[in-house]
Every structure is written in structure tokens, then in C-alpha cells.
PDB file of C-alpha atoms in Angstrom:
ATOM      1  CA  MET A 174       0.000   0.000   0.000  1.00 41.00           C
ATOM      2  CA  THR A 175       1.368   3.408  -0.965  1.00 39.00           C
ATOM      3  CA  THR A 176       0.755   6.680   0.818  1.00 41.00           C
ATOM      4  CA  THR A 177       0.454  10.142  -0.678  1.00 43.00           C
ATOM      5  CA  THR A 178       2.687  12.834   0.766  1.00 47.00           C
ATOM      6  CA  LEU A 179       2.080  16.539   0.361  1.00 52.00           C
ATOM      7  CA  VAL A 180       4.907  18.863  -0.524  1.00 53.00           C
ATOM      8  CA  ALA A 181       6.244  20.078   2.818  1.00 48.00           C
ATOM      9  CA  PRO A 182       5.189  23.588   3.859  1.00 46.00           C
ATOM     10  CA  ILE A 183       7.885  26.241   3.556  1.00 47.00           C
ATOM     11  CA  SER A 184       9.055  28.085   6.656  1.00 46.00           C
ATOM     12  CA  LEU A 185       8.178  31.708   5.884  1.00 50.00           C
ATOM     13  CA  SER A 186       7.052  34.893   7.553  1.00 63.00           C
ATOM     14  CA  THR A 187       3.544  34.586   8.982  1.00 89.00           C
ATOM     15  CA  ASP A 188       2.405  37.407   6.648  1.00 96.00           C
ATOM     16  CA  LEU A 189       2.755  38.165   2.953  1.00 97.00           C
ATOM     17  CA  LEU A 190       2.816  41.952   2.676  1.00 97.00           C
ATOM     18  CA  THR A 191       5.429  42.658  -0.004  1.00 96.00           C
ATOM     19  CA  GLY A 192       7.080  39.451  -1.236  1.00 92.00           C
ATOM     20  CA  ALA A 193      10.410  40.666   0.117  1.00 93.00           C
ATOM     21  CA  GLU A 194       9.818  38.648   3.301  1.00 93.00           C
ATOM     22  CA  TRP A 195      10.992  35.502   1.533  1.00 91.00           C
ATOM     23  CA  SER A 196      14.451  34.343   0.611  1.00 94.00           C
ATOM     24  CA  PRO A 197      15.359  33.347  -2.961  1.00 96.00           C
ATOM     25  CA  ALA A 198      15.247  29.669  -1.947  1.00 96.00           C
ATOM     26  CA  HIS A 199      11.827  29.999  -0.340  1.00 95.00           C
ATOM     27  CA  THR A 200      10.497  31.844  -3.392  1.00 97.00           C
ATOM     28  CA  ARG A 201      11.593  29.029  -5.695  1.00 97.00           C
ATOM     29  CA  GLU A 202      10.084  26.452  -3.326  1.00 97.00           C
ATOM     30  CA  LEU A 203       6.760  28.279  -3.355  1.00 97.00           C
ATOM     31  CA  LEU A 204       6.613  28.077  -7.160  1.00 98.00           C
ATOM     32  CA  HIS A 205       7.393  24.358  -6.923  1.00 98.00           C
ATOM     33  CA  LEU A 206       4.554  23.958  -4.430  1.00 98.00           C
ATOM     34  CA  ALA A 207       2.167  25.855  -6.738  1.00 98.00           C
ATOM     35  CA  ALA A 208       3.037  23.460  -9.567  1.00 98.00           C
ATOM     36  CA  ASP A 209       2.267  20.467  -7.354  1.00 98.00           C
ATOM     37  CA  ILE A 210      -1.048  21.980  -6.265  1.00 98.00           C
ATOM     38  CA  LYS A 211      -1.998  22.617  -9.882  1.00 98.00           C
ATOM     39  CA  ALA A 212      -1.076  19.071 -10.932  1.00 98.00           C
ATOM     40  CA  ARG A 213      -2.527  17.283  -7.877  1.00 98.00           C
ATOM     41  CA  PRO A 214      -5.255  19.459  -6.303  1.00 98.00           C
ATOM     42  CA  VAL A 215      -6.877  16.552  -4.462  1.00 98.00           C
ATOM     43  CA  ARG A 216      -3.777  16.219  -2.273  1.00 98.00           C
ATOM     44  CA  TYR A 217      -4.471  19.668  -0.828  1.00 98.00           C
ATOM     45  CA  ALA A 218      -8.275  19.442  -0.534  1.00 98.00           C
ATOM     46  CA  SER A 219      -8.244  19.518   3.276  1.00 98.00           C
ATOM     47  CA  THR A 220      -5.410  21.992   3.923  1.00 96.00           C
ATOM     48  CA  LEU A 221      -7.848  24.664   5.145  1.00 98.00           C
ATOM     49  CA  HIS A 222     -10.425  22.332   6.712  1.00 98.00           C
ATOM     50  CA  GLY A 223     -12.096  24.167   9.574  1.00 97.00           C
ATOM     51  CA  LYS A 224     -10.402  27.459   8.669  1.00 98.00           C
ATOM     52  CA  PHE A 225     -12.287  30.724   8.088  1.00 98.00           C
ATOM     53  CA  ILE A 226     -10.568  33.368   5.951  1.00 98.00           C
ATOM     54  CA  ALA A 227     -11.738  36.990   5.824  1.00 98.00           C
ATOM     55  CA  LEU A 228     -11.547  38.682   2.410  1.00 98.00           C
ATOM     56  CA  ILE A 229     -11.457  42.460   2.860  1.00 97.00           C
ATOM     57  CA  PHE A 230     -11.853  44.420  -0.374  1.00 97.00           C
ATOM     58  CA  GLU A 231     -11.650  48.210  -0.669  1.00 95.00           C
ATOM     59  CA  LYS A 232     -11.253  47.932  -4.460  1.00 93.00           C
ATOM     60  CA  PRO A 233     -13.473  46.157  -7.011  1.00 92.00           C
ATOM     61  CA  SER A 234     -12.115  42.845  -8.245  1.00 94.00           C
ATOM     62  CA  LEU A 235     -12.731  39.957 -10.623  1.00 97.00           C
ATOM     63  CA  ARG A 236      -9.574  37.799 -10.614  1.00 97.00           C
ATOM     64  CA  THR A 237      -8.511  38.380  -7.012  1.00 98.00           C
ATOM     65  CA  ARG A 238     -11.986  37.824  -5.545  1.00 97.00           C
ATOM     66  CA  VAL A 239     -12.780  34.675  -7.533  1.00 98.00           C
ATOM     67  CA  THR A 240      -9.358  33.019  -7.317  1.00 98.00           C
ATOM     68  CA  PHE A 241      -9.113  33.458  -3.560  1.00 98.00           C
ATOM     69  CA  ASP A 242     -12.735  32.459  -2.958  1.00 98.00           C
ATOM     70  CA  VAL A 243     -12.591  29.343  -5.140  1.00 98.00           C
ATOM     71  CA  GLY A 244      -9.085  28.490  -3.982  1.00 98.00           C
ATOM     72  CA  ILE A 245      -9.975  28.661  -0.286  1.00 98.00           C
ATOM     73  CA  GLN A 246     -13.130  26.590  -0.730  1.00 98.00           C
ATOM     74  CA  SER A 247     -11.308  23.993  -2.854  1.00 98.00           C
ATOM     75  CA  MET A 248      -8.907  23.482   0.068  1.00 98.00           C
ATOM     76  CA  GLY A 249     -11.751  22.930   2.531  1.00 98.00           C
ATOM     77  CA  GLY A 250     -11.887  26.439   3.987  1.00 98.00           C
ATOM     78  CA  ALA A 251     -14.699  28.966   4.321  1.00 98.00           C
ATOM     79  CA  VAL A 252     -14.730  32.566   3.124  1.00 98.00           C
ATOM     80  CA  VAL A 253     -16.094  35.602   4.963  1.00 98.00           C
ATOM     81  CA  PHE A 254     -16.335  38.462   2.451  1.00 97.00           C
ATOM     82  CA  LEU A 255     -16.198  42.018   3.810  1.00 96.00           C
ATOM     83  CA  ASP A 256     -17.099  44.579   1.158  1.00 94.00           C
ATOM     84  CA  HIS A 257     -15.481  47.965   1.768  1.00 93.00           C
ATOM     85  CA  THR A 258     -15.702  49.222  -1.830  1.00 90.00           C
ATOM     86  CA  GLN A 259     -18.209  51.950  -0.941  1.00 85.00           C
ATOM     87  CA  ALA A 260     -16.904  55.226   0.491  1.00 70.00           C
ATOM     88  CA  SER A 261     -19.289  54.932   3.440  1.00 62.00           C
ATOM     89  CA  ALA A 262     -17.749  51.577   4.343  1.00 72.00           C
ATOM     90  CA  SER A 263     -14.072  52.457   3.835  1.00 79.00           C
ATOM     91  CA  LEU A 264     -11.633  50.915   6.272  1.00 88.00           C
ATOM     92  CA  GLY A 265     -10.816  53.066   9.265  1.00 85.00           C
ATOM     93  CA  LYS A 266     -13.940  55.208   8.933  1.00 86.00           C
ATOM     94  CA  ARG A 267     -16.415  53.419  11.204  1.00 88.00           C
ATOM     95  CA  GLU A 268     -13.754  52.056  13.533  1.00 93.00           C
ATOM     96  CA  SER A 269      -9.996  52.003  13.538  1.00 95.00           C
ATOM     97  CA  ILE A 270      -8.042  49.583  11.386  1.00 97.00           C
ATOM     98  CA  ALA A 271      -6.337  48.296  14.527  1.00 97.00           C
ATOM     99  CA  ASP A 272      -9.716  47.470  16.086  1.00 97.00           C
ATOM    100  CA  VAL A 273     -10.869  45.722  12.905  1.00 97.00           C
ATOM    101  CA  ALA A 274      -7.722  43.575  12.958  1.00 98.00           C
ATOM    102  CA  ARG A 275      -8.017  42.778  16.671  1.00 98.00           C
ATOM    103  CA  ASN A 276     -11.635  41.685  16.303  1.00 98.00           C
ATOM    104  CA  LEU A 277     -11.012  39.561  13.227  1.00 98.00           C
ATOM    105  CA  ASP A 278      -8.143  37.929  15.099  1.00 98.00           C
ATOM    106  CA  ARG A 279     -10.735  36.488  17.523  1.00 98.00           C
ATOM    107  CA  TRP A 280     -13.063  35.075  14.820  1.00 98.00           C
ATOM    108  CA  VAL A 281     -11.131  34.002  11.728  1.00 98.00           C
ATOM    109  CA  HIS A 282      -7.856  32.279  10.933  1.00 98.00           C
ATOM    110  CA  GLY A 283      -6.484  34.657   8.304  1.00 98.00           C
ATOM    111  CA  ILE A 284      -7.023  37.936   6.462  1.00 98.00           C
ATOM    112  CA  VAL A 285      -6.708  38.559   2.718  1.00 98.00           C
ATOM    113  CA  ALA A 286      -6.927  42.292   2.022  1.00 98.00           C
ATOM    114  CA  ARG A 287      -7.145  44.279  -1.221  1.00 97.00           C
ATOM    115  CA  VAL A 288      -6.640  47.879  -0.146  1.00 96.00           C
ATOM    116  CA  TYR A 289      -5.660  51.327  -1.325  1.00 94.00           C
ATOM    117  CA  SER A 290      -2.796  51.849   1.107  1.00 95.00           C
ATOM    118  CA  GLN A 291       0.091  49.581   2.056  1.00 97.00           C
ATOM    119  CA  LYS A 292      -0.024  51.214   5.489  1.00 97.00           C
ATOM    120  CA  VAL A 293      -3.424  49.608   6.103  1.00 97.00           C
ATOM    121  CA  LEU A 294      -1.930  46.142   5.608  1.00 98.00           C
ATOM    122  CA  GLU A 295       1.002  46.923   7.867  1.00 98.00           C
ATOM    123  CA  GLU A 296      -1.339  48.163  10.621  1.00 98.00           C
ATOM    124  CA  MET A 297      -3.501  45.057  10.290  1.00 98.00           C
ATOM    125  CA  ALA A 298      -0.496  42.761  10.518  1.00 97.00           C
ATOM    126  CA  ALA A 299       0.807  44.646  13.557  1.00 97.00           C
ATOM    127  CA  ASN A 300      -2.497  44.178  15.396  1.00 98.00           C
ATOM    128  CA  ALA A 301      -3.470  40.646  14.393  1.00 97.00           C
ATOM    129  CA  GLY A 302      -1.770  37.421  15.341  1.00 96.00           C
ATOM    130  CA  ILE A 303      -3.160  35.644  12.272  1.00 97.00           C
ATOM    131  CA  PRO A 304      -1.654  35.697   8.753  1.00 97.00           C
ATOM    132  CA  VAL A 305      -2.338  38.809   6.652  1.00 98.00           C
ATOM    133  CA  ILE A 306      -1.996  38.462   2.878  1.00 98.00           C
ATOM    134  CA  ASN A 307      -1.615  41.414   0.513  1.00 98.00           C
ATOM    135  CA  ALA A 308      -4.114  40.916  -2.324  1.00 98.00           C
ATOM    136  CA  LEU A 309      -3.100  44.335  -3.756  1.00 98.00           C
ATOM    137  CA  SER A 310      -2.093  47.685  -2.333  1.00 97.00           C
ATOM    138  CA  ASP A 311      -0.834  50.954  -3.750  1.00 96.00           C
ATOM    139  CA  LYS A 312       2.761  49.770  -3.389  1.00 97.00           C
ATOM    140  CA  PHE A 313       2.816  45.992  -3.958  1.00 98.00           C
ATOM    141  CA  HIS A 314       0.950  43.134  -5.632  1.00 98.00           C
ATOM    142  CA  PRO A 315       2.948  40.047  -4.585  1.00 98.00           C
ATOM    143  CA  CYS A 316       0.307  37.424  -5.444  1.00 98.00           C
ATOM    144  CA  GLN A 317       0.204  38.705  -9.012  1.00 98.00           C
ATOM    145  CA  ALA A 318       3.980  38.749  -9.437  1.00 98.00           C
ATOM    146  CA  LEU A 319       4.331  35.234  -8.047  1.00 98.00           C
ATOM    147  CA  ALA A 320       1.686  34.023 -10.498  1.00 98.00           C
ATOM    148  CA  ASP A 321       3.505  35.814 -13.326  1.00 98.00           C
ATOM    149  CA  PHE A 322       6.805  34.074 -12.636  1.00 98.00           C
ATOM    150  CA  PHE A 323       5.020  30.762 -12.137  1.00 98.00           C
ATOM    151  CA  THR A 324       3.466  31.250 -15.598  1.00 98.00           C
ATOM    152  CA  LEU A 325       6.879  31.936 -17.129  1.00 98.00           C
ATOM    153  CA  GLU A 326       8.502  28.981 -15.403  1.00 98.00           C
ATOM    154  CA  GLU A 327       5.677  26.731 -16.574  1.00 98.00           C
ATOM    155  CA  ARG A 328       6.250  27.831 -20.167  1.00 98.00           C
ATOM    156  CA  PHE A 329      10.032  28.281 -20.359  1.00 98.00           C
ATOM    157  CA  GLY A 330      11.497  26.240 -17.519  1.00 97.00           C
ATOM    158  CA  ALA A 331      14.211  27.534 -15.166  1.00 94.00           C
ATOM    159  CA  LEU A 332      14.106  31.318 -14.852  1.00 97.00           C
ATOM    160  CA  ARG A 333      17.697  32.105 -13.906  1.00 97.00           C
ATOM    161  CA  GLY A 334      18.970  34.499 -16.591  1.00 98.00           C
ATOM    162  CA  PHE A 335      15.509  34.836 -18.170  1.00 98.00           C
ATOM    163  CA  LYS A 336      15.021  38.226 -19.875  1.00 98.00           C
ATOM    164  CA  LEU A 337      11.808  40.005 -18.859  1.00 99.00           C
ATOM    165  CA  THR A 338      10.866  43.555 -19.800  1.00 99.00           C
ATOM    166  CA  TYR A 339       8.276  45.681 -18.044  1.00 99.00           C
ATOM    167  CA  VAL A 340       7.017  48.737 -19.962  1.00 98.00           C
ATOM    168  CA  GLY A 341       4.849  51.459 -18.433  1.00 98.00           C
ATOM    169  CA  ASP A 342       4.213  52.886 -14.993  1.00 97.00           C
ATOM    170  CA  GLY A 343       6.561  52.046 -12.111  1.00 98.00           C
ATOM    171  CA  ASN A 344       3.608  50.979  -9.987  1.00 97.00           C
ATOM    172  CA  ASN A 345       2.704  48.260  -7.478  1.00 97.00           C
ATOM    173  CA  VAL A 346       2.947  45.456 -10.051  1.00 98.00           C
ATOM    174  CA  CYS A 347       6.312  46.741 -11.217  1.00 98.00           C
ATOM    175  CA  HIS A 348       7.586  46.832  -7.616  1.00 98.00           C
ATOM    176  CA  SER A 349       6.553  43.243  -6.994  1.00 98.00           C
ATOM    177  CA  LEU A 350       8.061  42.066 -10.274  1.00 98.00           C
ATOM    178  CA  MET A 351      11.337  43.677  -9.220  1.00 98.00           C
ATOM    179  CA  TYR A 352      11.364  42.007  -5.809  1.00 98.00           C
ATOM    180  CA  LEU A 353      10.577  38.577  -7.267  1.00 98.00           C
ATOM    181  CA  ALA A 354      12.878  38.916 -10.296  1.00 98.00           C
ATOM    182  CA  ALA A 355      15.769  39.641  -7.947  1.00 98.00           C
ATOM    183  CA  ARG A 356      14.985  36.553  -5.876  1.00 98.00           C
ATOM    184  CA  LEU A 357      14.618  34.269  -8.915  1.00 98.00           C
ATOM    185  CA  GLY A 358      17.733  35.366 -10.797  1.00 98.00           C
ATOM    186  CA  VAL A 359      15.753  37.005 -13.613  1.00 98.00           C
ATOM    187  CA  HIS A 360      17.152  39.778 -15.806  1.00 98.00           C
ATOM    188  CA  LEU A 361      14.478  42.481 -15.586  1.00 98.00           C
ATOM    189  CA  ARG A 362      14.476  45.705 -17.580  1.00 98.00           C
ATOM    190  CA  VAL A 363      11.984  48.378 -16.545  1.00 98.00           C
ATOM    191  CA  ALA A 364      11.136  51.118 -19.035  1.00 98.00           C
ATOM    192  CA  THR A 365       9.166  54.077 -17.674  1.00 98.00           C
ATOM    193  CA  PRO A 366       8.838  57.794 -18.367  1.00 98.00           C
ATOM    194  CA  GLU A 367      11.365  59.773 -16.362  1.00 94.00           C
ATOM    195  CA  ASN A 368       9.018  60.850 -13.558  1.00 95.00           C
ATOM    196  CA  TYR A 369       7.197  57.517 -13.268  1.00 97.00           C
ATOM    197  CA  ALA A 370      10.054  55.226 -12.266  1.00 98.00           C
ATOM    198  CA  PRO A 371       9.623  52.686  -9.450  1.00 98.00           C
ATOM    199  CA  GLN A 372      10.301  53.896  -5.926  1.00 98.00           C
ATOM    200  CA  PRO A 373      14.015  54.238  -5.068  1.00 98.00           C
ATOM    201  CA  GLU A 374      13.857  52.037  -1.968  1.00 98.00           C
ATOM    202  CA  VAL A 375      12.317  49.193  -3.997  1.00 98.00           C
ATOM    203  CA  VAL A 376      15.007  49.575  -6.653  1.00 98.00           C
ATOM    204  CA  SER A 377      17.755  49.605  -4.032  1.00 98.00           C
ATOM    205  CA  ASP A 378      16.488  46.521  -2.204  1.00 97.00           C
ATOM    206  CA  SER A 379      15.928  44.624  -5.453  1.00 98.00           C
ATOM    207  CA  LYS A 380      19.445  45.367  -6.656  1.00 98.00           C
ATOM    208  CA  ARG A 381      20.879  44.291  -3.302  1.00 97.00           C
ATOM    209  CA  VAL A 382      19.225  40.861  -3.586  1.00 97.00           C
ATOM    210  CA  ALA A 383      20.085  40.679  -7.300  1.00 98.00           C
ATOM    211  CA  ARG A 384      23.796  40.842  -6.464  1.00 97.00           C
ATOM    212  CA  GLU A 385      23.375  37.636  -4.445  1.00 96.00           C
ATOM    213  CA  THR A 386      21.367  35.739  -7.075  1.00 97.00           C
ATOM    214  CA  LYS A 387      23.131  37.043 -10.215  1.00 97.00           C
ATOM    215  CA  ALA A 388      19.889  38.676 -11.348  1.00 98.00           C
ATOM    216  CA  LYS A 389      19.921  42.013 -13.157  1.00 98.00           C
ATOM    217  CA  ILE A 390      17.597  44.936 -12.493  1.00 98.00           C
ATOM    218  CA  GLU A 391      17.899  47.709 -15.076  1.00 98.00           C
ATOM    219  CA  LEU A 392      15.957  50.968 -15.356  1.00 98.00           C
ATOM    220  CA  VAL A 393      15.727  52.757 -18.697  1.00 98.00           C
ATOM    221  CA  ASN A 394      13.461  55.322 -20.335  1.00 98.00           C
ATOM    222  CA  ASP A 395      13.464  53.957 -23.885  1.00 98.00           C
ATOM    223  CA  PRO A 396      10.874  51.162 -24.332  1.00 98.00           C
ATOM    224  CA  ARG A 397      12.499  49.981 -27.576  1.00 98.00           C
ATOM    225  CA  GLU A 398      15.842  49.526 -25.863  1.00 98.00           C
ATOM    226  CA  ALA A 399      14.159  47.676 -23.014  1.00 98.00           C
ATOM    227  CA  VAL A 400      12.195  45.259 -25.218  1.00 98.00           C
ATOM    228  CA  SER A 401      15.124  44.336 -27.477  1.00 98.00           C
ATOM    229  CA  GLY A 402      15.758  40.588 -27.147  1.00 98.00           C
ATOM    230  CA  ALA A 403      13.285  40.110 -24.292  1.00 98.00           C
ATOM    231  CA  MET A 404      11.619  36.724 -23.795  1.00 98.00           C
ATOM    232  CA  ALA A 405       8.563  38.307 -22.193  1.00 99.00           C
ATOM    233  CA  VAL A 406       7.097  41.805 -22.440  1.00 99.00           C
ATOM    234  CA  TYR A 407       4.874  42.958 -19.587  1.00 99.00           C
ATOM    235  CA  THR A 408       2.697  46.042 -19.222  1.00 98.00           C
ATOM    236  CA  ASP A 409      -0.045  47.315 -16.926  1.00 98.00           C
ATOM    237  CA  ALA A 410      -2.660  50.057 -16.916  1.00 97.00           C
ATOM    238  CA  TRP A 411      -1.196  53.525 -17.146  1.00 97.00           C
ATOM    239  CA  THR A 412      -3.664  54.829 -14.558  1.00 91.00           C
ATOM    240  CA  SER A 413      -4.223  52.660 -11.499  1.00 81.00           C
ATOM    241  CA  MET A 414      -7.323  52.819  -9.314  1.00 72.00           C
ATOM    242  CA  GLY A 415      -7.109  55.895  -7.131  1.00 71.00           C
ATOM    243  CA  PHE A 416      -5.252  57.964  -9.766  1.00 77.00           C
ATOM    244  CA  GLU A 417      -8.189  58.589 -12.114  1.00 83.00           C
ATOM    245  CA  ALA A 418      -7.704  62.365 -11.887  1.00 89.00           C
ATOM    246  CA  GLU A 419      -4.351  61.931 -13.673  1.00 90.00           C
ATOM    247  CA  GLU A 420      -5.712  59.844 -16.548  1.00 93.00           C
ATOM    248  CA  GLU A 421      -5.656  62.523 -19.257  1.00 94.00           C
ATOM    249  CA  VAL A 422      -2.123  63.640 -18.411  1.00 95.00           C
ATOM    250  CA  ARG A 423      -0.855  60.077 -18.090  1.00 96.00           C
ATOM    251  CA  THR A 424      -2.341  59.015 -21.434  1.00 96.00           C
ATOM    252  CA  LYS A 425      -0.264  61.634 -23.254  1.00 97.00           C
ATOM    253  CA  ILE A 426       2.930  60.879 -21.335  1.00 97.00           C
ATOM    254  CA  PHE A 427       2.683  57.105 -21.734  1.00 98.00           C
ATOM    255  CA  GLU A 428       1.657  57.014 -25.405  1.00 98.00           C
ATOM    256  CA  PRO A 429       5.197  56.069 -26.565  1.00 98.00           C
ATOM    257  CA  TYR A 430       5.085  53.122 -24.142  1.00 98.00           C
ATOM    258  CA  GLN A 431       2.158  51.340 -25.781  1.00 98.00           C
ATOM    259  CA  VAL A 432       2.880  47.663 -26.425  1.00 98.00           C
ATOM    260  CA  ASN A 433       1.934  47.081 -30.064  1.00 98.00           C
ATOM    261  CA  SER A 434       3.042  44.769 -32.852  1.00 98.00           C
ATOM    262  CA  GLU A 435       5.952  47.038 -33.757  1.00 98.00           C
ATOM    263  CA  LEU A 436       7.312  47.040 -30.215  1.00 98.00           C
ATOM    264  CA  MET A 437       6.792  43.278 -29.832  1.00 98.00           C
ATOM    265  CA  SER A 438       8.754  42.698 -33.051  1.00 98.00           C
ATOM    266  CA  LEU A 439      11.882  43.862 -31.195  1.00 98.00           C
ATOM    267  CA  ALA A 440      11.548  41.078 -28.634  1.00 98.00           C
ATOM    268  CA  ALA A 441      12.790  37.519 -29.143  1.00 98.00           C
ATOM    269  CA  PRO A 442      10.810  35.500 -31.733  1.00 98.00           C
ATOM    270  CA  GLU A 443       9.382  33.231 -29.017  1.00 98.00           C
ATOM    271  CA  ALA A 444       8.589  36.104 -26.629  1.00 98.00           C
ATOM    272  CA  VAL A 445       5.239  36.236 -24.867  1.00 98.00           C
ATOM    273  CA  PHE A 446       3.084  39.187 -23.858  1.00 99.00           C
ATOM    274  CA  MET A 447       1.937  39.633 -20.254  1.00 99.00           C
ATOM    275  CA  HIS A 448      -0.600  41.846 -18.482  1.00 98.00           C
ATOM    276  CA  CYS A 449      -2.123  41.526 -15.011  1.00 98.00           C
ATOM    277  CA  LEU A 450      -5.547  42.715 -16.272  1.00 98.00           C
ATOM    278  CA  PRO A 451      -7.898  44.463 -16.572  1.00 97.00           C
ATOM    279  CA  ALA A 452      -6.437  45.858 -19.783  1.00 97.00           C
ATOM    280  CA  HIS A 453      -7.407  48.907 -21.806  1.00 97.00           C
ATOM    281  CA  ARG A 454      -7.248  47.971 -25.478  1.00 98.00           C
ATOM    282  CA  GLY A 455      -5.857  50.800 -27.545  1.00 98.00           C
ATOM    283  CA  LEU A 456      -4.048  52.395 -24.606  1.00 98.00           C
ATOM    284  CA  GLU A 457      -1.237  50.444 -22.912  1.00 98.00           C
ATOM    285  CA  VAL A 458      -1.687  47.545 -25.346  1.00 98.00           C
ATOM    286  CA  THR A 459      -3.266  47.086 -28.750  1.00 98.00           C
ATOM    287  CA  PRO A 460      -5.954  44.427 -29.348  1.00 98.00           C
ATOM    288  CA  GLU A 461      -3.815  42.380 -31.752  1.00 98.00           C
ATOM    289  CA  VAL A 462      -1.175  41.917 -29.040  1.00 98.00           C
ATOM    290  CA  LEU A 463      -3.497  41.390 -26.071  1.00 98.00           C
ATOM    291  CA  ASP A 464      -5.696  38.904 -27.929  1.00 98.00           C
ATOM    292  CA  GLY A 465      -2.970  37.441 -30.129  1.00 98.00           C
ATOM    293  CA  PRO A 466      -1.166  34.087 -30.026  1.00 98.00           C
ATOM    294  CA  ARG A 467       1.773  35.461 -28.022  1.00 98.00           C
ATOM    295  CA  SER A 468      -0.443  36.598 -25.157  1.00 98.00           C
ATOM    296  CA  VAL A 469      -0.403  34.557 -21.938  1.00 98.00           C
ATOM    297  CA  VAL A 470      -2.710  36.842 -19.951  1.00 98.00           C
ATOM    298  CA  LEU A 471      -5.310  34.115 -19.345  1.00 98.00           C
ATOM    299  CA  ASP A 472      -2.599  31.737 -18.165  1.00 98.00           C
ATOM    300  CA  GLN A 473      -1.558  34.416 -15.670  1.00 98.00           C
ATOM    301  CA  SER A 474      -5.161  34.750 -14.493  1.00 98.00           C
ATOM    302  CA  GLU A 475      -5.599  31.015 -14.055  1.00 98.00           C
ATOM    303  CA  ASN A 476      -2.303  30.638 -12.240  1.00 98.00           C
ATOM    304  CA  ARG A 477      -3.256  33.264  -9.674  1.00 98.00           C
ATOM    305  CA  MET A 478      -5.394  30.599  -8.009  1.00 98.00           C
ATOM    306  CA  TYR A 479      -2.645  27.971  -7.782  1.00 98.00           C
ATOM    307  CA  VAL A 480      -0.056  30.385  -6.460  1.00 98.00           C
ATOM    308  CA  GLN A 481      -2.493  31.775  -3.892  1.00 98.00           C
ATOM    309  CA  LYS A 482      -3.372  28.234  -2.817  1.00 98.00           C
ATOM    310  CA  ALA A 483       0.352  27.624  -2.338  1.00 98.00           C
ATOM    311  CA  ILE A 484       0.594  30.775  -0.206  1.00 98.00           C
ATOM    312  CA  LEU A 485      -2.371  29.682   1.906  1.00 98.00           C
ATOM    313  CA  HIS A 486      -1.033  26.137   2.266  1.00 97.00           C
ATOM    314  CA  THR A 487       2.306  27.554   3.393  1.00 95.00           C
ATOM    315  CA  LEU A 488       0.947  30.078   5.899  1.00 94.00           C
ATOM    316  CA  PHE A 489      -1.522  27.605   7.429  1.00 89.00           C
TER     317      PHE A 489
END
């Protein structure tokens, strides 16, 4: 008689707030765990048995809401959804964020929060003894970046030395890609307009880790230079939620950074196109690229669930 053994949980921080909490080795192990969960989901069907997870959402969501909800339930857990998308229900308005965290700590086993401010997540984690997972903030989107690198590894194999280019705004997705690229030995070029570069402290920390892993983190302003020879070209919305007042100005500034067929032609012949979605066809990406054969955006969306299940399995 044979027995089935789950992949051993990784010893990590009790929270996932940025993705920088984890060592390069732990990051690689998490991707390995996600692959096992995707291939053998039945093995992990009881990981969250008896566990209640609170989903706190200040921002609307399709992929994050569904992948966490389905993922938690498929592992035997239960979801408590707390909708804070209306201004009247915004976090910290009715009662303090610290009090919300302290109360949830008494009722549920974990918190998944999609919020406007990274500071909200940090305050929650400081006041709750249960795991807090960043499902998106203004500064980081670690679940997305982990799913992105899992998608690339699934398609291309080992990522050490892999050439990835990010074109657009130096935003939360860009920050998380930098942190994870550094930990996985990826060569990442980031092309942004001069005043829209990623935050200096994120760049500095990413480059520090990159020196240990032989990764490369490069910042340039020319998107054509950045895309040249890349194996994957990534972009995101030019105007993130919360910055709608800047949309008209940003559209003009970012126009040269649109990912279109001409720009993709500068990448490697086998290069893929990536986007975390939702996308704005005709702005940051043209329809023929987003919906074309080189696009792996739906693979990224699907893989969000497996990576998030790996995170949950690890933290619980």
C-alpha cells in the first residue's frame, strides 16, 4: 500500500505583505509547491479544513476575488467576504483599522486584504496574530507577481537568466516584479517615463538581492531599448485605481510606451506578452497583441489561483 505525501510547507514569515519577506530559496520552493497543487489538487483538498478566511476588499475585483474564494473553498476552507468598496464603508472610517484587525483575530484564521494603502496592511499585521496576505495595495501586488513568474517557469522552464521587460508605470505590479525577479535570478528591464520610475527604496532593495542571485535589475526610459531581445514583455494600466484624476495627463505621457506589434517585433521570436488585467485595449496595449497568439494573460489569471493556494497552504 502506498501513501500520498504533500509537498512540505515552507518556513516563511507569517504574513505576505510585499514578497520581500521571503528568501530566494523559499520563493523558488513556493513556485514548486504551486506546480504540485496545480497538478494534484486533491492532495491539498483539506489543507484549510475548519479554517475561516476573511476577504477584505476596498477595491473592485474579478480575478482576485474569484481566485481566492474558489481556492480557499477547494482546500476545505470557508470565506467571509467584507465589502469595503463603498466610500461609506471604507476601512478606518467606522472604527480604527487596529480594532478591525483585533476583532477579526478572535473570529477568523487569516485575512486577505485588497486595499488602497500599504499602510493599512502593515497596521492590520501589527495588530493581528493571524496571517495577513496582501491581495493588492498601492505599493505591492505580490500574489500577481508570483503568479507571473510561475506562468513563465511553466512555459520556459528555469528562470535564472531569463530576460523580462516591463514597460509602463513604475507601480505596485512593477515593484513586486522587481522584488521577485531579484529573488529568482531574472534579468528584468523596466522602461518608464522619467518621472514615473519605481520607488528608489524598492530599486535599491531589489538590486541588493540581485547581487546575491546574479539577477539584473535595469531601469531605462526607452521602451524599444528595453524590449530588445526580451523573452517576455509585460505592461499594466497607465492609470491605477485611485489615480483617475491623472488619466488625461498620463495618457499623453505614456503614449510612446504602448505595447503594439511594432514594439513586440523587437523582442525575441518566441517572446510572450503579459498583463495583469484588466487591460485597456488601444491604450497600454493594442488588441492584436493582447488577444494574439503570443499573449499569456489568461494563463496568468488562471495561475493566480494555484499560487495563492500555495501561499495559503504555506501560511496555514
